[in-house]
Amino acid sequence: MMASQEEQLVLTGMLGDVMRESAQAALSYVRSNAARLGIAPTAFDGKTIHVHVPAGAIPKDGPSAGVTIMTAIASLATGRLVRGDVAMTGEITLRGKVLPVGGIKEKVLAAHRAGIASLILPQHNQRDVEDVPAELRGTLTFTFVTMAMEVLEHALLPFGEKASALGTADLRSEGSVDRLAAQRLQAPERHPVPRDEGDAR
């Protein structure tokens, strides 16, 4: 987050339109819930937030990184570190609902290969975890969520607590949590998305 003449969100890493909109929704959610998160009302005033998703030469799209970007922005604004031993995926709405995404099996396998044993997934994707081999499922911990605040409760460390040795999660350093978004496979978003009438995106 950098001082600037006007408030803006900069997104880099060869992102498609859907992923860009997802990042905008993530920022809007954090801003609209600043009081609940203990963020000063003026924290974003005159600031530029730059979100870079690594592997910049590889095109990326889809809403799956919504909760990850939201967690990164919340960490930056609150000063609370993100756990270094957790991976997450899920679409986020402006109201903070976490919606299902595709490619759960592939994403779980990718997290396992990266040494991550704790995963935060949309509640509506719980059935998809059954596609993961049983012997692998037994070594992993799954947290299924329906709302963004649940994601933050599980992903953010208490104030002053340091991240695990598995990975530094200080979002003010290059890399950190949004590197996990780059690791996800570009699987099609196959699942129907349940939405309430009037649910803003």
PDB file of C-alpha atoms in Angstrom:
ATOM      1  CA  MET A   1       0.000   0.000   0.000  1.00  0.00           C
ATOM      2  CA  MET A   2       1.540   3.272  -1.163  1.00  0.00           C
ATOM      3  CA  ALA A   3       0.585   6.921  -0.788  1.00  0.00           C
ATOM      4  CA  SER A   4      -0.864   8.461  -3.937  1.00  0.00           C
ATOM      5  CA  GLN A   5      -2.903  11.405  -5.128  1.00  0.00           C
ATOM      6  CA  GLU A   6      -6.022   9.279  -5.370  1.00  0.00           C
ATOM      7  CA  GLU A   7      -7.204   5.928  -4.101  1.00  0.00           C
ATOM      8  CA  GLN A   8      -6.681   3.132  -6.604  1.00  0.00           C
ATOM      9  CA  LEU A   9      -6.137  -0.605  -6.990  1.00  0.00           C
ATOM     10  CA  VAL A  10      -3.322  -1.774  -9.265  1.00  0.00           C
ATOM     11  CA  LEU A  11      -3.419  -5.395 -10.445  1.00  0.00           C
ATOM     12  CA  THR A  12      -0.531  -7.056 -12.271  1.00  0.00           C
ATOM     13  CA  GLY A  13       0.399 -10.592 -13.304  1.00  0.00           C
ATOM     14  CA  MET A  14      -1.506 -10.977 -16.606  1.00  0.00           C
ATOM     15  CA  LEU A  15      -4.933 -11.191 -14.979  1.00  0.00           C
ATOM     16  CA  GLY A  16      -8.181 -11.635 -16.889  1.00  0.00           C
ATOM     17  CA  ASP A  17     -11.309  -9.533 -16.430  1.00  0.00           C
ATOM     18  CA  VAL A  18     -13.044 -11.935 -14.034  1.00  0.00           C
ATOM     19  CA  MET A  19     -10.029 -12.107 -11.737  1.00  0.00           C
ATOM     20  CA  ARG A  20      -9.720  -8.313 -11.795  1.00  0.00           C
ATOM     21  CA  GLU A  21     -13.366  -7.947 -10.816  1.00  0.00           C
ATOM     22  CA  SER A  22     -12.807 -10.476  -8.049  1.00  0.00           C
ATOM     23  CA  ALA A  23      -9.963  -8.357  -6.663  1.00  0.00           C
ATOM     24  CA  GLN A  24     -12.161  -5.256  -6.793  1.00  0.00           C
ATOM     25  CA  ALA A  25     -14.873  -7.113  -4.866  1.00  0.00           C
ATOM     26  CA  ALA A  26     -12.295  -8.218  -2.283  1.00  0.00           C
ATOM     27  CA  LEU A  27     -11.136  -4.644  -1.689  1.00  0.00           C
ATOM     28  CA  SER A  28     -14.717  -3.352  -1.509  1.00  0.00           C
ATOM     29  CA  TYR A  29     -15.586  -5.995   1.077  1.00  0.00           C
ATOM     30  CA  VAL A  30     -12.625  -5.116   3.308  1.00  0.00           C
ATOM     31  CA  ARG A  31     -13.383  -1.400   3.036  1.00  0.00           C
ATOM     32  CA  SER A  32     -17.068  -1.815   3.841  1.00  0.00           C
ATOM     33  CA  ASN A  33     -16.217  -3.949   6.879  1.00  0.00           C
ATOM     34  CA  ALA A  34     -13.336  -1.807   8.137  1.00  0.00           C
ATOM     35  CA  ALA A  35     -14.949  -1.201  11.534  1.00  0.00           C
ATOM     36  CA  ARG A  36     -15.507  -4.919  12.179  1.00  0.00           C
ATOM     37  CA  LEU A  37     -11.893  -5.622  11.234  1.00  0.00           C
ATOM     38  CA  GLY A  38     -10.458  -2.856  13.398  1.00  0.00           C
ATOM     39  CA  ILE A  39      -9.285  -0.836  10.397  1.00  0.00           C
ATOM     40  CA  ALA A  40      -9.230   2.959  10.629  1.00  0.00           C
ATOM     41  CA  PRO A  41     -11.908   4.579   8.418  1.00  0.00           C
ATOM     42  CA  THR A  42      -9.209   6.574   6.620  1.00  0.00           C
ATOM     43  CA  ALA A  43      -6.790   3.659   6.167  1.00  0.00           C
ATOM     44  CA  PHE A  44      -7.341   3.503   2.406  1.00  0.00           C
ATOM     45  CA  ASP A  45      -7.680   7.238   1.744  1.00  0.00           C
ATOM     46  CA  GLY A  46      -5.124   8.458  -0.786  1.00  0.00           C
ATOM     47  CA  LYS A  47      -3.501   5.026  -1.000  1.00  0.00           C
ATOM     48  CA  THR A  48      -2.631   2.790  -3.937  1.00  0.00           C
ATOM     49  CA  ILE A  49      -2.915  -0.939  -3.283  1.00  0.00           C
ATOM     50  CA  HIS A  50      -0.821  -3.036  -5.645  1.00  0.00           C
ATOM     51  CA  VAL A  51      -1.697  -6.733  -5.914  1.00  0.00           C
ATOM     52  CA  HIS A  52       0.721  -8.782  -7.998  1.00  0.00           C
ATOM     53  CA  VAL A  53       0.044 -12.448  -8.737  1.00  0.00           C
ATOM     54  CA  PRO A  54       3.386 -14.171  -9.501  1.00  0.00           C
ATOM     55  CA  ALA A  55       4.210 -16.061 -12.699  1.00  0.00           C
ATOM     56  CA  GLY A  56       3.459 -12.903 -14.619  1.00  0.00           C
ATOM     57  CA  ALA A  57       3.988 -14.516 -18.027  1.00  0.00           C
ATOM     58  CA  ILE A  58       1.132 -16.968 -17.429  1.00  0.00           C
ATOM     59  CA  PRO A  59      -2.422 -15.707 -18.088  1.00  0.00           C
ATOM     60  CA  LYS A  60      -4.771 -16.147 -15.113  1.00  0.00           C
ATOM     61  CA  ASP A  61      -8.507 -15.697 -14.807  1.00  0.00           C
ATOM     62  CA  GLY A  62     -11.510 -16.782 -12.787  1.00  0.00           C
ATOM     63  CA  PRO A  63     -12.919 -15.846  -9.371  1.00  0.00           C
ATOM     64  CA  SER A  64     -11.144 -18.553  -7.337  1.00  0.00           C
ATOM     65  CA  ALA A  65      -8.550 -16.248  -5.787  1.00  0.00           C
ATOM     66  CA  GLY A  66     -11.178 -13.890  -4.357  1.00  0.00           C
ATOM     67  CA  VAL A  67     -10.818 -15.018  -0.738  1.00  0.00           C
ATOM     68  CA  THR A  68      -7.027 -15.077  -1.054  1.00  0.00           C
ATOM     69  CA  ILE A  69      -6.850 -11.495  -2.301  1.00  0.00           C
ATOM     70  CA  MET A  70      -9.357 -10.415   0.352  1.00  0.00           C
ATOM     71  CA  THR A  71      -7.202 -12.016   3.049  1.00  0.00           C
ATOM     72  CA  ALA A  72      -4.075 -10.317   1.707  1.00  0.00           C
ATOM     73  CA  ILE A  73      -5.736  -6.885   1.738  1.00  0.00           C
ATOM     74  CA  ALA A  74      -7.175  -7.434   5.231  1.00  0.00           C
ATOM     75  CA  SER A  75      -3.740  -8.482   6.497  1.00  0.00           C
ATOM     76  CA  LEU A  76      -2.142  -5.403   5.001  1.00  0.00           C
ATOM     77  CA  ALA A  77      -4.730  -3.049   6.486  1.00  0.00           C
ATOM     78  CA  THR A  78      -4.846  -4.609   9.963  1.00  0.00           C
ATOM     79  CA  GLY A  79      -1.178  -5.505  10.362  1.00  0.00           C
ATOM     80  CA  ARG A  80      -2.130  -9.079  11.287  1.00  0.00           C
ATOM     81  CA  LEU A  81       0.000 -11.717   9.614  1.00  0.00           C
ATOM     82  CA  VAL A  82      -1.429 -14.568   7.571  1.00  0.00           C
ATOM     83  CA  ARG A  83      -0.720 -18.121   8.637  1.00  0.00           C
ATOM     84  CA  GLY A  84       2.109 -19.548   6.577  1.00  0.00           C
ATOM     85  CA  ASP A  85       0.689 -23.076   6.638  1.00  0.00           C
ATOM     86  CA  VAL A  86      -2.696 -22.520   5.027  1.00  0.00           C
ATOM     87  CA  ALA A  87      -4.019 -22.431   1.460  1.00  0.00           C
ATOM     88  CA  MET A  88      -7.434 -21.188   0.369  1.00  0.00           C
ATOM     89  CA  THR A  89      -9.716 -20.829  -2.610  1.00  0.00           C
ATOM     90  CA  GLY A  90     -13.184 -19.417  -3.182  1.00  0.00           C
ATOM     91  CA  GLU A  91     -15.138 -16.679  -4.903  1.00  0.00           C
ATOM     92  CA  ILE A  92     -16.240 -13.712  -2.782  1.00  0.00           C
ATOM     93  CA  THR A  93     -19.255 -11.435  -3.217  1.00  0.00           C
ATOM     94  CA  LEU A  94     -19.634  -7.851  -2.063  1.00  0.00           C
ATOM     95  CA  ARG A  95     -21.670  -9.127   0.881  1.00  0.00           C
ATOM     96  CA  GLY A  96     -18.870 -11.461   1.899  1.00  0.00           C
ATOM     97  CA  LYS A  97     -20.424 -14.734   0.797  1.00  0.00           C
ATOM     98  CA  VAL A  98     -17.921 -17.416  -0.209  1.00  0.00           C
ATOM     99  CA  LEU A  99     -19.109 -19.187  -3.352  1.00  0.00           C
ATOM    100  CA  PRO A 100     -17.987 -22.530  -4.839  1.00  0.00           C
ATOM    101  CA  VAL A 101     -15.285 -22.814  -7.478  1.00  0.00           C
ATOM    102  CA  GLY A 102     -14.008 -25.514  -9.809  1.00  0.00           C
ATOM    103  CA  GLY A 103     -10.927 -27.715  -9.794  1.00  0.00           C
ATOM    104  CA  ILE A 104     -10.982 -28.522  -6.066  1.00  0.00           C
ATOM    105  CA  LYS A 105      -9.165 -31.847  -6.435  1.00  0.00           C
ATOM    106  CA  GLU A 106      -6.368 -30.255  -8.484  1.00  0.00           C
ATOM    107  CA  LYS A 107      -6.008 -27.382  -6.040  1.00  0.00           C
ATOM    108  CA  VAL A 108      -5.863 -29.688  -3.030  1.00  0.00           C
ATOM    109  CA  LEU A 109      -3.164 -31.761  -4.730  1.00  0.00           C
ATOM    110  CA  ALA A 110      -1.212 -28.592  -5.578  1.00  0.00           C
ATOM    111  CA  ALA A 111      -1.394 -27.418  -1.955  1.00  0.00           C
ATOM    112  CA  HIS A 112      -0.192 -30.836  -0.766  1.00  0.00           C
ATOM    113  CA  ARG A 113       2.769 -30.704  -3.168  1.00  0.00           C
ATOM    114  CA  ALA A 114       3.639 -27.275  -1.764  1.00  0.00           C
ATOM    115  CA  GLY A 115       3.727 -28.701   1.764  1.00  0.00           C
ATOM    116  CA  ILE A 116       0.436 -27.126   2.881  1.00  0.00           C
ATOM    117  CA  ALA A 117      -1.694 -29.332   5.136  1.00  0.00           C
ATOM    118  CA  SER A 118      -4.492 -26.922   6.074  1.00  0.00           C
ATOM    119  CA  LEU A 119      -7.005 -25.718   3.479  1.00  0.00           C
ATOM    120  CA  ILE A 120      -9.913 -23.273   3.589  1.00  0.00           C
ATOM    121  CA  LEU A 121     -12.596 -24.154   1.041  1.00  0.00           C
ATOM    122  CA  PRO A 122     -16.153 -23.034   0.221  1.00  0.00           C
ATOM    123  CA  GLN A 123     -18.829 -25.002   2.075  1.00  0.00           C
ATOM    124  CA  HIS A 124     -20.532 -25.805  -1.226  1.00  0.00           C
ATOM    125  CA  ASN A 125     -17.350 -27.573  -2.392  1.00  0.00           C
ATOM    126  CA  GLN A 126     -17.306 -30.034   0.507  1.00  0.00           C
ATOM    127  CA  ARG A 127     -18.592 -32.858  -1.667  1.00  0.00           C
ATOM    128  CA  ASP A 128     -15.780 -32.274  -4.179  1.00  0.00           C
ATOM    129  CA  VAL A 129     -13.161 -33.167  -1.560  1.00  0.00           C
ATOM    130  CA  GLU A 130     -14.345 -36.767  -1.878  1.00  0.00           C
ATOM    131  CA  ASP A 131     -12.557 -36.818  -5.251  1.00  0.00           C
ATOM    132  CA  VAL A 132      -9.227 -36.495  -3.410  1.00  0.00           C
ATOM    133  CA  PRO A 133      -7.651 -39.912  -2.646  1.00  0.00           C
ATOM    134  CA  ALA A 134      -8.667 -41.070   0.836  1.00  0.00           C
ATOM    135  CA  GLU A 135      -5.077 -41.666   1.947  1.00  0.00           C
ATOM    136  CA  LEU A 136      -4.246 -38.052   1.111  1.00  0.00           C
ATOM    137  CA  ARG A 137      -7.412 -36.606   2.678  1.00  0.00           C
ATOM    138  CA  GLY A 138      -6.403 -38.162   5.969  1.00  0.00           C
ATOM    139  CA  THR A 139      -3.233 -36.063   6.093  1.00  0.00           C
ATOM    140  CA  LEU A 140      -5.008 -32.750   5.473  1.00  0.00           C
ATOM    141  CA  THR A 141      -7.234 -30.459   7.520  1.00  0.00           C
ATOM    142  CA  PHE A 142     -10.196 -28.877   5.721  1.00  0.00           C
ATOM    143  CA  THR A 143     -12.108 -25.850   6.959  1.00  0.00           C
ATOM    144  CA  PHE A 144     -15.326 -25.221   5.044  1.00  0.00           C
ATOM    145  CA  VAL A 145     -16.715 -21.690   5.113  1.00  0.00           C
ATOM    146  CA  THR A 146     -19.699 -19.741   3.841  1.00  0.00           C
ATOM    147  CA  MET A 147     -18.655 -16.185   4.750  1.00  0.00           C
ATOM    148  CA  ALA A 148     -15.502 -14.107   4.351  1.00  0.00           C
ATOM    149  CA  MET A 149     -15.238 -13.380   8.074  1.00  0.00           C
ATOM    150  CA  GLU A 150     -14.839 -17.113   8.684  1.00  0.00           C
ATOM    151  CA  VAL A 151     -11.902 -17.122   6.269  1.00  0.00           C
ATOM    152  CA  LEU A 152     -10.206 -14.302   8.169  1.00  0.00           C
ATOM    153  CA  GLU A 153     -10.825 -15.973  11.535  1.00  0.00           C
ATOM    154  CA  HIS A 154      -8.937 -19.049  10.348  1.00  0.00           C
ATOM    155  CA  ALA A 155      -6.294 -17.382   8.159  1.00  0.00           C
ATOM    156  CA  LEU A 156      -5.143 -14.342  10.151  1.00  0.00           C
ATOM    157  CA  LEU A 157      -2.942 -14.663  13.207  1.00  0.00           C
ATOM    158  CA  PRO A 158      -3.700 -12.671  16.377  1.00  0.00           C
ATOM    159  CA  PHE A 159      -2.067  -9.256  16.637  1.00  0.00           C
ATOM    160  CA  GLY A 160       1.644  -9.553  17.376  1.00  0.00           C
ATOM    161  CA  GLU A 161       1.883 -13.277  16.644  1.00  0.00           C
ATOM    162  CA  LYS A 162       4.526 -14.397  14.157  1.00  0.00           C
ATOM    163  CA  ALA A 163       3.853 -16.591  11.152  1.00  0.00           C
ATOM    164  CA  SER A 164       4.956 -20.224  11.135  1.00  0.00           C
ATOM    165  CA  ALA A 165       8.343 -21.249   9.824  1.00  0.00           C
ATOM    166  CA  LEU A 166       6.722 -22.760   6.745  1.00  0.00           C
ATOM    167  CA  GLY A 167       6.345 -19.380   5.121  1.00  0.00           C
ATOM    168  CA  THR A 168       6.607 -15.721   6.017  1.00  0.00           C
ATOM    169  CA  ALA A 169       3.157 -14.261   5.587  1.00  0.00           C
ATOM    170  CA  ASP A 170       3.905 -10.562   6.058  1.00  0.00           C
ATOM    171  CA  LEU A 171       1.982  -9.093   3.153  1.00  0.00           C
ATOM    172  CA  ARG A 172       4.259  -6.079   3.077  1.00  0.00           C
ATOM    173  CA  SER A 173       7.010  -8.300   1.702  1.00  0.00           C
ATOM    174  CA  GLU A 174       7.134  -9.485  -1.882  1.00  0.00           C
ATOM    175  CA  GLY A 175       5.405 -12.797  -2.377  1.00  0.00           C
ATOM    176  CA  SER A 176       3.381 -14.037   0.609  1.00  0.00           C
ATOM    177  CA  VAL A 177      -0.186 -15.215   0.318  1.00  0.00           C
ATOM    178  CA  ASP A 178      -1.037 -14.280  -3.238  1.00  0.00           C
ATOM    179  CA  ARG A 179       1.682 -16.636  -4.459  1.00  0.00           C
ATOM    180  CA  LEU A 180      -0.831 -19.393  -3.666  1.00  0.00           C
ATOM    181  CA  ALA A 181      -3.235 -17.907  -6.182  1.00  0.00           C
ATOM    182  CA  ALA A 182      -0.585 -18.321  -8.864  1.00  0.00           C
ATOM    183  CA  GLN A 183      -0.122 -21.989  -7.945  1.00  0.00           C
ATOM    184  CA  ARG A 184      -3.743 -22.898  -8.549  1.00  0.00           C
ATOM    185  CA  LEU A 185      -4.457 -24.759 -11.762  1.00  0.00           C
ATOM    186  CA  GLN A 186      -6.520 -23.019 -14.406  1.00  0.00           C
ATOM    187  CA  ALA A 187      -9.430 -25.428 -14.039  1.00  0.00           C
ATOM    188  CA  PRO A 188     -12.811 -24.425 -15.489  1.00  0.00           C
ATOM    189  CA  GLU A 189     -15.344 -23.061 -13.036  1.00  0.00           C
ATOM    190  CA  ARG A 190     -17.735 -25.967 -13.445  1.00  0.00           C
ATOM    191  CA  HIS A 191     -19.959 -25.646 -10.419  1.00  0.00           C
ATOM    192  CA  PRO A 192     -23.301 -23.847 -10.464  1.00  0.00           C
ATOM    193  CA  VAL A 193     -23.161 -20.801  -8.228  1.00  0.00           C
ATOM    194  CA  PRO A 194     -26.069 -20.368  -5.803  1.00  0.00           C
ATOM    195  CA  ARG A 195     -26.991 -16.723  -5.438  1.00  0.00           C
ATOM    196  CA  ASP A 196     -29.641 -14.883  -3.497  1.00  0.00           C
ATOM    197  CA  GLU A 197     -31.817 -12.440  -5.363  1.00  0.00           C
ATOM    198  CA  GLY A 198     -30.307  -9.027  -5.134  1.00  0.00           C
ATOM    199  CA  ASP A 199     -26.908 -10.319  -4.063  1.00  0.00           C
ATOM    200  CA  ALA A 200     -24.474  -7.699  -5.297  1.00  0.00           C
ATOM    201  CA  ARG A 201     -21.341  -8.864  -6.989  1.00  0.00           C
TER     202      ARG A 201
END
